[in-house]
Amino acid sequence: MNHPSGRDARRPRAERTIQLAKPLRDRILAGHPWVYDRAVAPLPHDVAPGDVIAIADAEGEVALAFADPESPIRARILAPPGTRLDAAWAAGRAASAAARRTRDPLLAGCTGRRLVHGEGDACPGLVVDLYDTTAVVVFDGRAAAGFWRPRLDDVLAGLSHGGATIAHAWLRGERRRTAGAGSAGEAVRGDPPAELVIDEDDARFVVDVRAGQKTGFFLDQRDNRRMIRRHAAAQTVLNLFAYTGGFSIHAALGGATRVTSVDIAPPAIAGFEHNLALSGLPAAAHERVASDAFDFLARAAKQHRRWDLVIVDPPSFAPSERARPAALAAYRRLAAAALAVTEPTGRFALASCSSHVTEADLLEQVAGLAPLRLRAATGAASDHPVLPAFPEGRYLKFLLFDV
């Protein structure tokens, strides 16, 4: 792999020392991986995104980090002071992450898994997902790209050493630039197939690693899909924001009598139809609707339609803290519309992938809409670990209610 600059970023110039403006030593040593702009002195103008810096206070150096002059998260913690951030360090972090997946019993029978979950695996800003033998790499912004791209060969070597089999690797680039189909990317190992098929227990899904949502699939909802499956026997199911039908496939395999899947994107519905065939499920038991979810719910309410189990898994409504008030209003409006088509003795599931919206926020929004009883409150799947000192890392919330 060619490095984007003339120097090897694994051997950076001497780190610049940046002083903390707030007493964060204990917080950093406890494991919180972010330092915000208001908590540090201004960065020198010649510090570029991804450059290694030393974070210090009056007692001395606290940690090594990479700088992000363009983000409110001004630095992401990498390692204790004095650590050599060389090839062995990068490979070791990746190997440890892969080894944790290798010994995770919840991943047995699943050929799609997250190998590196950014801060949760002590690799801030780096995501690596594995679909069969194809790895998909995403950097969380320009600074993460600046730090991790020159170390990517070492990361892939470490993942292999930790037990992952990687025949191909596709770099999707920076997360904020990979939201839509057709996002630019490049092969960094082999020639990854445009589409491949993964197993999730006995469910099968086609994955577009080059242009699909996120890295190609929503791996973080795996355990929640399994939970929905256990609640779907003999039920009618409505899956809103269905994408390629993850919850729908598991509900059907769990014995649902009929499943309605709604997504605004016709290609997603087409992908769902493909997944039905791959999973050996009869298409006749599935209603597939390409529609805006709010429009669909309005029509269904007018037609007095109801379902036993309604799943609402929308995209992020709050990409920033500024968007949070509008997002909360949208979640309440969506929950109210979904509950209007849920059977009085049915079940209702609501998800949020917005890190700026907490579980308490969601509970507050649904309070008073119906006589709800919280049955389960979960998060992302086991290959998406969260650090105890970093609650911001628990971005996914999934709530299942009895109505």
Short mmCIF file of C-alpha atoms in Angstrom, two decimals:
data_model
loop_
_atom_site.label_atom_id
_atom_site.label_comp_id
_atom_site.label_asym_id
_atom_site.label_seq_id
_atom_site.Cartn_x
_atom_site.Cartn_y
_atom_site.Cartn_z
CA MET A 1 0.00 0.00 0.00
CA ASN A 2 1.35 3.42 -0.87
CA HIS A 3 1.48 5.99 1.88
CA PRO A 4 -0.25 9.28 1.13
CA SER A 5 2.70 11.36 2.28
CA GLY A 6 6.44 11.24 1.76
CA ARG A 7 7.19 10.20 5.34
CA ASP A 8 6.12 7.01 7.08
CA ALA A 9 3.44 8.13 9.55
CA ARG A 10 4.46 5.31 11.90
CA ARG A 11 7.60 7.36 12.57
CA PRO A 12 6.19 10.86 13.09
CA ARG A 13 8.13 13.91 14.03
CA ALA A 14 8.43 14.48 17.78
CA GLU A 15 4.96 14.84 19.28
CA ARG A 16 3.76 18.32 20.14
CA THR A 17 2.70 18.63 23.77
CA ILE A 18 -0.77 20.09 24.29
CA GLN A 19 -1.84 21.24 27.73
CA LEU A 20 -5.19 20.35 29.21
CA ALA A 21 -7.33 23.34 30.12
CA LYS A 22 -9.53 21.25 32.42
CA PRO A 23 -8.72 18.62 35.09
CA LEU A 24 -9.25 15.51 32.98
CA ARG A 25 -6.34 13.33 34.08
CA ASP A 26 -8.46 10.92 36.12
CA ARG A 27 -11.09 10.72 33.41
CA ILE A 28 -8.52 9.90 30.73
CA LEU A 29 -6.74 7.36 32.92
CA ALA A 30 -10.13 5.73 33.62
CA GLY A 31 -10.49 5.11 29.89
CA HIS A 32 -12.43 7.99 28.35
CA PRO A 33 -10.95 8.31 24.85
CA TRP A 34 -12.03 11.82 23.79
CA VAL A 35 -10.75 15.30 24.63
CA TYR A 36 -13.02 18.13 23.47
CA ASP A 37 -11.84 21.46 22.10
CA ARG A 38 -12.92 23.39 25.20
CA ALA A 39 -10.77 21.12 27.39
CA VAL A 40 -7.37 21.74 25.76
CA ALA A 41 -5.24 24.67 24.74
CA PRO A 42 -5.45 25.68 21.06
CA LEU A 43 -3.51 23.43 18.73
CA PRO A 44 -0.54 24.95 16.87
CA HIS A 45 -1.40 25.85 13.28
CA ASP A 46 1.03 23.30 11.87
CA VAL A 47 -0.66 20.33 13.60
CA ALA A 48 -2.48 18.38 10.89
CA PRO A 49 -5.45 16.00 11.26
CA GLY A 50 -4.10 12.67 12.48
CA ASP A 51 -0.80 13.97 13.86
CA VAL A 52 0.29 12.38 17.13
CA ILE A 53 0.31 14.75 20.09
CA ALA A 54 1.06 14.37 23.80
CA ILE A 55 -1.69 15.42 26.20
CA ALA A 56 -0.30 16.89 29.43
CA ASP A 57 -1.31 18.74 32.58
CA ALA A 58 0.60 20.29 35.46
CA GLU A 59 1.67 16.84 36.68
CA GLY A 60 3.16 15.87 33.31
CA GLU A 61 2.10 13.84 30.28
CA VAL A 62 -1.19 11.98 30.52
CA ALA A 63 -1.50 10.17 27.20
CA LEU A 64 -0.66 10.08 23.51
CA ALA A 65 -3.45 11.00 21.11
CA PHE A 66 -4.03 11.96 17.53
CA ALA A 67 -5.16 15.48 16.84
CA ASP A 68 -8.28 16.60 15.02
CA PRO A 69 -8.10 20.37 14.52
CA GLU A 70 -11.32 20.32 12.48
CA SER A 71 -13.57 18.61 15.06
CA PRO A 72 -15.03 19.48 18.46
CA ILE A 73 -13.36 16.21 19.53
CA ARG A 74 -9.94 17.81 19.40
CA ALA A 75 -7.97 14.69 20.34
CA ARG A 76 -8.55 10.92 20.54
CA ILE A 77 -6.55 9.01 23.10
CA LEU A 78 -4.28 6.27 21.75
CA ALA A 79 -1.92 5.03 24.44
CA PRO A 80 0.00 5.88 27.64
CA PRO A 81 2.91 8.34 27.40
CA GLY A 82 6.08 6.90 25.91
CA THR A 83 4.34 4.20 23.87
CA ARG A 84 5.97 3.45 20.52
CA LEU A 85 3.14 3.74 18.02
CA ASP A 86 4.91 1.47 15.56
CA ALA A 87 3.86 -1.47 13.38
CA ALA A 88 3.88 -3.88 16.33
CA TRP A 89 1.60 -1.58 18.33
CA ALA A 90 -0.99 -1.27 15.53
CA ALA A 91 -0.88 -4.99 14.77
CA GLY A 92 -1.19 -5.83 18.46
CA ARG A 93 -4.30 -3.70 18.94
CA ALA A 94 -5.92 -5.31 15.90
CA ALA A 95 -4.92 -8.84 16.91
CA SER A 96 -6.44 -8.40 20.37
CA ALA A 97 -9.71 -7.15 18.84
CA ALA A 98 -9.92 -10.06 16.39
CA ALA A 99 -9.12 -12.59 19.10
CA ARG A 100 -12.04 -11.33 21.20
CA ARG A 101 -14.37 -12.09 18.30
CA THR A 102 -12.84 -15.50 17.75
CA ARG A 103 -13.78 -16.57 21.28
CA ASP A 104 -17.23 -14.90 21.31
CA PRO A 105 -19.90 -17.64 21.38
CA LEU A 106 -22.57 -15.19 20.16
CA LEU A 107 -20.74 -14.98 16.84
CA ALA A 108 -20.87 -18.71 16.17
CA GLY A 109 -22.65 -19.31 12.88
CA CYS A 110 -22.27 -15.68 11.81
CA THR A 111 -20.02 -14.87 8.85
CA GLY A 112 -20.62 -11.13 9.19
CA ARG A 113 -18.95 -9.55 12.21
CA ARG A 114 -17.29 -6.35 13.39
CA LEU A 115 -13.59 -6.97 13.94
CA VAL A 116 -12.60 -3.49 15.14
CA HIS A 117 -15.09 -1.18 16.84
CA GLY A 118 -13.15 2.05 17.14
CA GLU A 119 -12.78 3.35 20.68
CA GLY A 120 -14.37 0.16 22.07
CA ASP A 121 -11.33 -1.77 20.85
CA ALA A 122 -8.75 0.92 21.73
CA CYS A 123 -8.50 1.84 18.05
CA PRO A 124 -10.19 5.27 18.04
CA GLY A 125 -11.79 6.28 14.77
CA LEU A 126 -11.23 2.91 13.06
CA VAL A 127 -13.95 0.46 12.03
CA VAL A 128 -13.28 -2.86 10.32
CA ASP A 129 -16.14 -5.21 9.46
CA LEU A 130 -15.67 -8.69 8.03
CA TYR A 131 -18.15 -10.19 5.57
CA ASP A 132 -17.14 -13.78 4.90
CA THR A 133 -13.49 -13.18 3.92
CA THR A 134 -13.86 -9.56 2.81
CA ALA A 135 -12.88 -6.81 5.25
CA VAL A 136 -14.44 -3.35 4.91
CA VAL A 137 -12.58 -0.44 6.48
CA VAL A 138 -14.05 2.93 7.46
CA PHE A 139 -12.34 5.87 9.16
CA ASP A 140 -14.33 8.19 11.41
CA GLY A 141 -13.30 11.44 9.78
CA ARG A 142 -10.22 12.97 8.24
CA ALA A 143 -8.05 12.79 11.36
CA ALA A 144 -8.71 9.07 11.82
CA ALA A 145 -7.85 8.56 8.16
CA GLY A 146 -4.63 10.52 8.61
CA PHE A 147 -3.57 8.38 11.55
CA TRP A 148 -4.78 4.90 10.52
CA ARG A 149 -4.30 4.85 6.76
CA PRO A 150 -0.50 4.55 6.93
CA ARG A 151 -0.95 1.76 9.49
CA LEU A 152 -3.59 -0.19 7.61
CA ASP A 153 -1.26 -2.95 6.41
CA ASP A 154 -0.21 -3.50 10.04
CA VAL A 155 -3.87 -3.56 11.16
CA LEU A 156 -4.78 -6.19 8.55
CA ALA A 157 -1.78 -8.28 9.54
CA GLY A 158 -2.83 -8.08 13.18
CA LEU A 159 -6.40 -9.10 12.39
CA SER A 160 -5.12 -12.18 10.57
CA HIS A 161 -2.87 -13.01 13.52
CA GLY A 162 -5.88 -12.71 15.82
CA GLY A 163 -7.79 -15.35 13.89
CA ALA A 164 -9.59 -13.50 11.10
CA THR A 165 -9.38 -14.85 7.56
CA ILE A 166 -9.09 -11.90 5.18
CA ALA A 167 -8.76 -12.58 1.47
CA HIS A 168 -9.95 -9.14 0.34
CA ALA A 169 -10.08 -5.69 1.89
CA TRP A 170 -12.08 -2.70 0.70
CA LEU A 171 -11.49 0.79 2.03
CA ARG A 172 -14.75 2.76 2.17
CA GLY A 173 -12.88 5.86 3.31
CA GLU A 174 -14.17 8.40 5.81
CA ARG A 175 -17.47 7.68 7.55
CA ARG A 176 -19.02 11.06 6.78
CA ARG A 177 -18.42 10.48 3.08
CA THR A 178 -19.85 6.97 2.87
CA ALA A 179 -23.51 7.62 3.60
CA GLY A 180 -24.93 7.03 0.14
CA ALA A 181 -24.67 4.52 -2.64
CA GLY A 182 -21.83 5.05 -5.02
CA SER A 183 -19.45 6.28 -2.32
CA ALA A 184 -15.85 6.19 -3.46
CA GLY A 185 -13.65 3.40 -2.22
CA GLU A 186 -10.63 1.36 -3.16
CA ALA A 187 -9.31 -2.16 -2.89
CA VAL A 188 -6.41 -2.44 -0.48
CA ARG A 189 -6.12 -6.23 -0.68
CA GLY A 190 -7.26 -8.49 -3.49
CA ASP A 191 -10.33 -7.68 -5.58
CA PRO A 192 -13.37 -7.65 -3.28
CA PRO A 193 -16.63 -8.84 -4.86
CA ALA A 194 -19.27 -6.17 -5.33
CA GLU A 195 -21.75 -8.39 -3.49
CA LEU A 196 -21.44 -11.41 -1.26
CA VAL A 197 -23.65 -13.46 1.05
CA ILE A 198 -23.31 -13.82 4.82
CA ASP A 199 -24.90 -16.20 7.30
CA GLU A 200 -26.55 -15.05 10.53
CA ASP A 201 -27.59 -18.28 12.16
CA ASP A 202 -29.85 -19.75 9.46
CA ALA A 203 -30.70 -16.36 7.95
CA ARG A 204 -28.81 -15.32 4.85
CA PHE A 205 -28.19 -11.80 3.59
CA VAL A 206 -26.63 -10.34 0.49
CA VAL A 207 -24.17 -7.55 1.27
CA ASP A 208 -22.98 -4.75 -1.01
CA VAL A 209 -19.59 -3.97 0.51
CA ARG A 210 -18.81 -1.16 -1.93
CA ALA A 211 -21.96 0.96 -1.72
CA GLY A 212 -24.36 -0.52 0.85
CA GLN A 213 -25.46 1.35 3.98
CA LYS A 214 -22.78 1.68 6.66
CA THR A 215 -20.19 -0.95 5.66
CA GLY A 216 -22.78 -2.99 3.75
CA PHE A 217 -25.07 -4.24 6.51
CA PHE A 218 -26.35 -3.34 10.00
CA LEU A 219 -24.29 -5.79 12.02
CA ASP A 220 -25.02 -3.91 15.25
CA GLN A 221 -28.65 -5.09 15.32
CA ARG A 222 -27.77 -8.80 15.18
CA ASP A 223 -28.71 -9.69 18.76
CA ASN A 224 -31.86 -7.57 18.56
CA ARG A 225 -32.89 -9.40 15.40
CA ARG A 226 -32.49 -12.64 17.34
CA MET A 227 -34.67 -11.25 20.13
CA ILE A 228 -37.41 -10.25 17.67
CA ARG A 229 -37.26 -13.76 16.23
CA ARG A 230 -38.03 -15.25 19.64
CA HIS A 231 -41.09 -12.99 19.96
CA ALA A 232 -42.46 -13.47 16.43
CA ALA A 233 -44.07 -16.92 16.53
CA ALA A 234 -47.68 -16.81 15.25
CA GLN A 235 -47.55 -13.00 15.04
CA THR A 236 -48.20 -10.50 12.28
CA VAL A 237 -45.17 -8.22 12.03
CA LEU A 238 -44.59 -4.71 10.68
CA ASN A 239 -40.97 -3.74 10.07
CA LEU A 240 -40.47 -0.03 9.38
CA PHE A 241 -37.23 1.32 7.87
CA ALA A 242 -36.63 -2.30 6.90
CA TYR A 243 -33.59 -1.77 4.63
CA THR A 244 -32.91 -5.28 3.24
CA GLY A 245 -35.15 -6.99 5.78
CA GLY A 246 -32.93 -8.07 8.67
CA PHE A 247 -35.71 -8.02 11.26
CA SER A 248 -38.21 -9.34 8.70
CA ILE A 249 -36.14 -12.41 7.82
CA HIS A 250 -35.60 -13.31 11.48
CA ALA A 251 -39.29 -12.75 12.29
CA ALA A 252 -40.28 -15.08 9.47
CA LEU A 253 -37.78 -17.73 10.57
CA GLY A 254 -39.24 -17.39 14.05
CA GLY A 255 -42.70 -18.33 12.82
CA ALA A 256 -44.42 -15.03 12.01
CA THR A 257 -47.63 -15.60 10.07
CA ARG A 258 -47.21 -12.52 7.86
CA VAL A 259 -44.57 -9.80 7.66
CA THR A 260 -44.92 -6.31 6.19
CA SER A 261 -41.61 -4.60 5.37
CA VAL A 262 -41.47 -0.88 4.56
CA ASP A 263 -38.50 1.09 3.26
CA ILE A 264 -38.38 4.27 1.21
CA ALA A 265 -35.66 2.91 -1.13
CA PRO A 266 -36.78 0.50 -3.86
CA PRO A 267 -33.26 -1.03 -4.09
CA ALA A 268 -33.51 -1.96 -0.41
CA ILE A 269 -36.83 -3.74 -1.06
CA ALA A 270 -35.23 -5.55 -4.00
CA GLY A 271 -32.41 -6.64 -1.71
CA PHE A 272 -34.96 -7.89 0.79
CA GLU A 273 -36.60 -10.02 -1.90
CA HIS A 274 -33.19 -11.51 -2.65
CA ASN A 275 -32.66 -12.28 1.03
CA LEU A 276 -36.03 -14.02 1.25
CA ALA A 277 -34.98 -16.39 -1.51
CA LEU A 278 -31.52 -16.93 0.01
CA SER A 279 -33.11 -17.79 3.37
CA GLY A 280 -35.58 -20.21 1.80
CA LEU A 281 -38.65 -18.21 2.79
CA PRO A 282 -41.86 -17.99 0.72
CA ALA A 283 -42.35 -14.55 -0.78
CA ALA A 284 -46.15 -14.91 -0.56
CA ALA A 285 -46.05 -14.44 3.23
CA HIS A 286 -44.31 -11.07 2.90
CA GLU A 287 -45.78 -7.71 1.96
CA ARG A 288 -43.05 -5.46 0.56
CA VAL A 289 -43.68 -1.71 0.41
CA ALA A 290 -41.43 1.02 -0.98
CA SER A 291 -42.73 4.05 0.91
CA ASP A 292 -41.91 6.75 3.40
CA ALA A 293 -42.63 5.27 6.84
CA PHE A 294 -44.73 8.22 8.06
CA ASP A 295 -46.84 8.11 4.89
CA PHE A 296 -47.31 4.37 5.22
CA LEU A 297 -48.40 4.66 8.85
CA ALA A 298 -50.91 7.38 7.99
CA ARG A 299 -52.45 5.20 5.28
CA ALA A 300 -52.49 2.13 7.52
CA ALA A 301 -54.26 4.02 10.31
CA LYS A 302 -56.95 5.23 7.90
CA GLN A 303 -57.43 1.65 6.72
CA HIS A 304 -57.69 0.45 10.35
CA ARG A 305 -54.79 -1.98 9.85
CA ARG A 306 -52.97 -3.38 12.88
CA TRP A 307 -50.06 -5.71 13.55
CA ASP A 308 -49.13 -7.83 16.57
CA LEU A 309 -45.48 -6.75 16.56
CA VAL A 310 -44.29 -3.41 15.19
CA ILE A 311 -40.57 -2.63 14.80
CA VAL A 312 -39.34 0.93 14.26
CA ASP A 313 -35.63 1.23 13.43
CA PRO A 314 -35.13 4.65 11.80
CA PRO A 315 -31.89 6.27 10.64
CA SER A 316 -30.23 8.73 12.96
CA PHE A 317 -32.49 11.71 13.63
CA ALA A 318 -29.79 13.55 15.62
CA PRO A 319 -26.43 13.70 13.83
CA SER A 320 -25.44 16.53 16.16
CA GLU A 321 -26.35 17.91 19.58
CA ARG A 322 -27.99 20.87 17.85
CA ALA A 323 -30.41 18.51 16.10
CA ARG A 324 -31.42 16.81 19.34
CA PRO A 325 -34.66 18.74 20.14
CA ALA A 326 -36.06 18.17 16.64
CA ALA A 327 -34.97 14.53 16.81
CA LEU A 328 -36.82 13.93 20.07
CA ALA A 329 -39.98 15.38 18.58
CA ALA A 330 -39.58 13.13 15.54
CA TYR A 331 -39.15 10.02 17.70
CA ARG A 332 -42.32 10.87 19.64
CA ARG A 333 -44.31 11.49 16.47
CA LEU A 334 -43.03 8.26 14.93
CA ALA A 335 -43.73 6.22 18.06
CA ALA A 336 -47.26 7.61 18.30
CA ALA A 337 -47.98 6.72 14.67
CA ALA A 338 -46.54 3.22 15.07
CA LEU A 339 -48.47 2.54 18.26
CA ALA A 340 -51.66 3.56 16.45
CA VAL A 341 -51.28 0.47 14.24
CA THR A 342 -50.12 -1.91 16.99
CA GLU A 343 -52.64 -4.38 18.38
CA PRO A 344 -53.78 -3.46 21.93
CA THR A 345 -52.16 -6.64 23.29
CA GLY A 346 -49.23 -6.52 20.91
CA ARG A 347 -45.57 -5.54 21.18
CA PHE A 348 -43.70 -2.47 20.00
CA ALA A 349 -39.95 -2.08 19.42
CA LEU A 350 -38.22 1.28 19.02
CA ALA A 351 -34.56 1.79 18.13
CA SER A 352 -32.30 4.81 17.98
CA CYS A 353 -28.79 4.91 16.53
CA SER A 354 -28.31 8.55 17.54
CA SER A 355 -25.51 8.93 20.08
CA HIS A 356 -27.00 12.28 21.11
CA VAL A 357 -30.26 10.56 22.17
CA THR A 358 -30.16 8.50 25.35
CA GLU A 359 -32.28 5.59 26.49
CA ALA A 360 -33.88 7.90 29.04
CA ASP A 361 -34.73 10.31 26.21
CA LEU A 362 -36.54 7.57 24.30
CA LEU A 363 -38.46 6.42 27.35
CA GLU A 364 -39.56 9.99 27.98
CA GLN A 365 -40.81 10.34 24.41
CA VAL A 366 -42.98 7.21 24.52
CA ALA A 367 -44.31 7.88 28.03
CA GLY A 368 -48.02 8.52 27.95
CA LEU A 369 -48.54 7.41 24.34
CA ALA A 370 -49.99 4.04 25.36
CA PRO A 371 -50.04 1.75 28.42
CA LEU A 372 -46.55 0.43 27.71
CA ARG A 373 -44.45 -1.98 29.76
CA LEU A 374 -40.73 -2.12 29.01
CA ARG A 375 -39.82 -5.73 28.26
CA ALA A 376 -36.18 -5.36 27.23
CA ALA A 377 -33.64 -2.54 26.85
CA THR A 378 -30.57 -3.51 24.86
CA GLY A 379 -27.86 -2.01 22.69
CA ALA A 380 -25.54 -3.08 19.90
CA ALA A 381 -24.40 -6.64 19.35
CA SER A 382 -21.54 -8.21 21.30
CA ASP A 383 -18.94 -7.36 18.66
CA HIS A 384 -19.65 -3.64 19.27
CA PRO A 385 -18.14 -3.27 22.78
CA VAL A 386 -18.59 -0.18 24.93
CA LEU A 387 -16.00 1.12 27.40
CA PRO A 388 -17.34 1.60 30.96
CA ALA A 389 -15.84 5.10 31.10
CA PHE A 390 -17.27 6.04 27.69
CA PRO A 391 -21.08 6.04 27.76
CA GLU A 392 -21.06 8.07 24.53
CA GLY A 393 -19.99 4.86 22.82
CA ARG A 394 -23.38 3.28 23.49
CA TYR A 395 -24.93 4.85 20.43
CA LEU A 396 -27.56 2.14 19.71
CA LYS A 397 -30.59 1.79 21.94
CA PHE A 398 -33.27 -0.86 21.37
CA LEU A 399 -36.43 -0.92 23.48
CA LEU A 400 -39.07 -3.66 23.35
CA PHE A 401 -42.43 -2.97 24.97
CA ASP A 402 -45.58 -4.89 25.78
CA VAL A 403 -48.60 -2.77 24.80
#
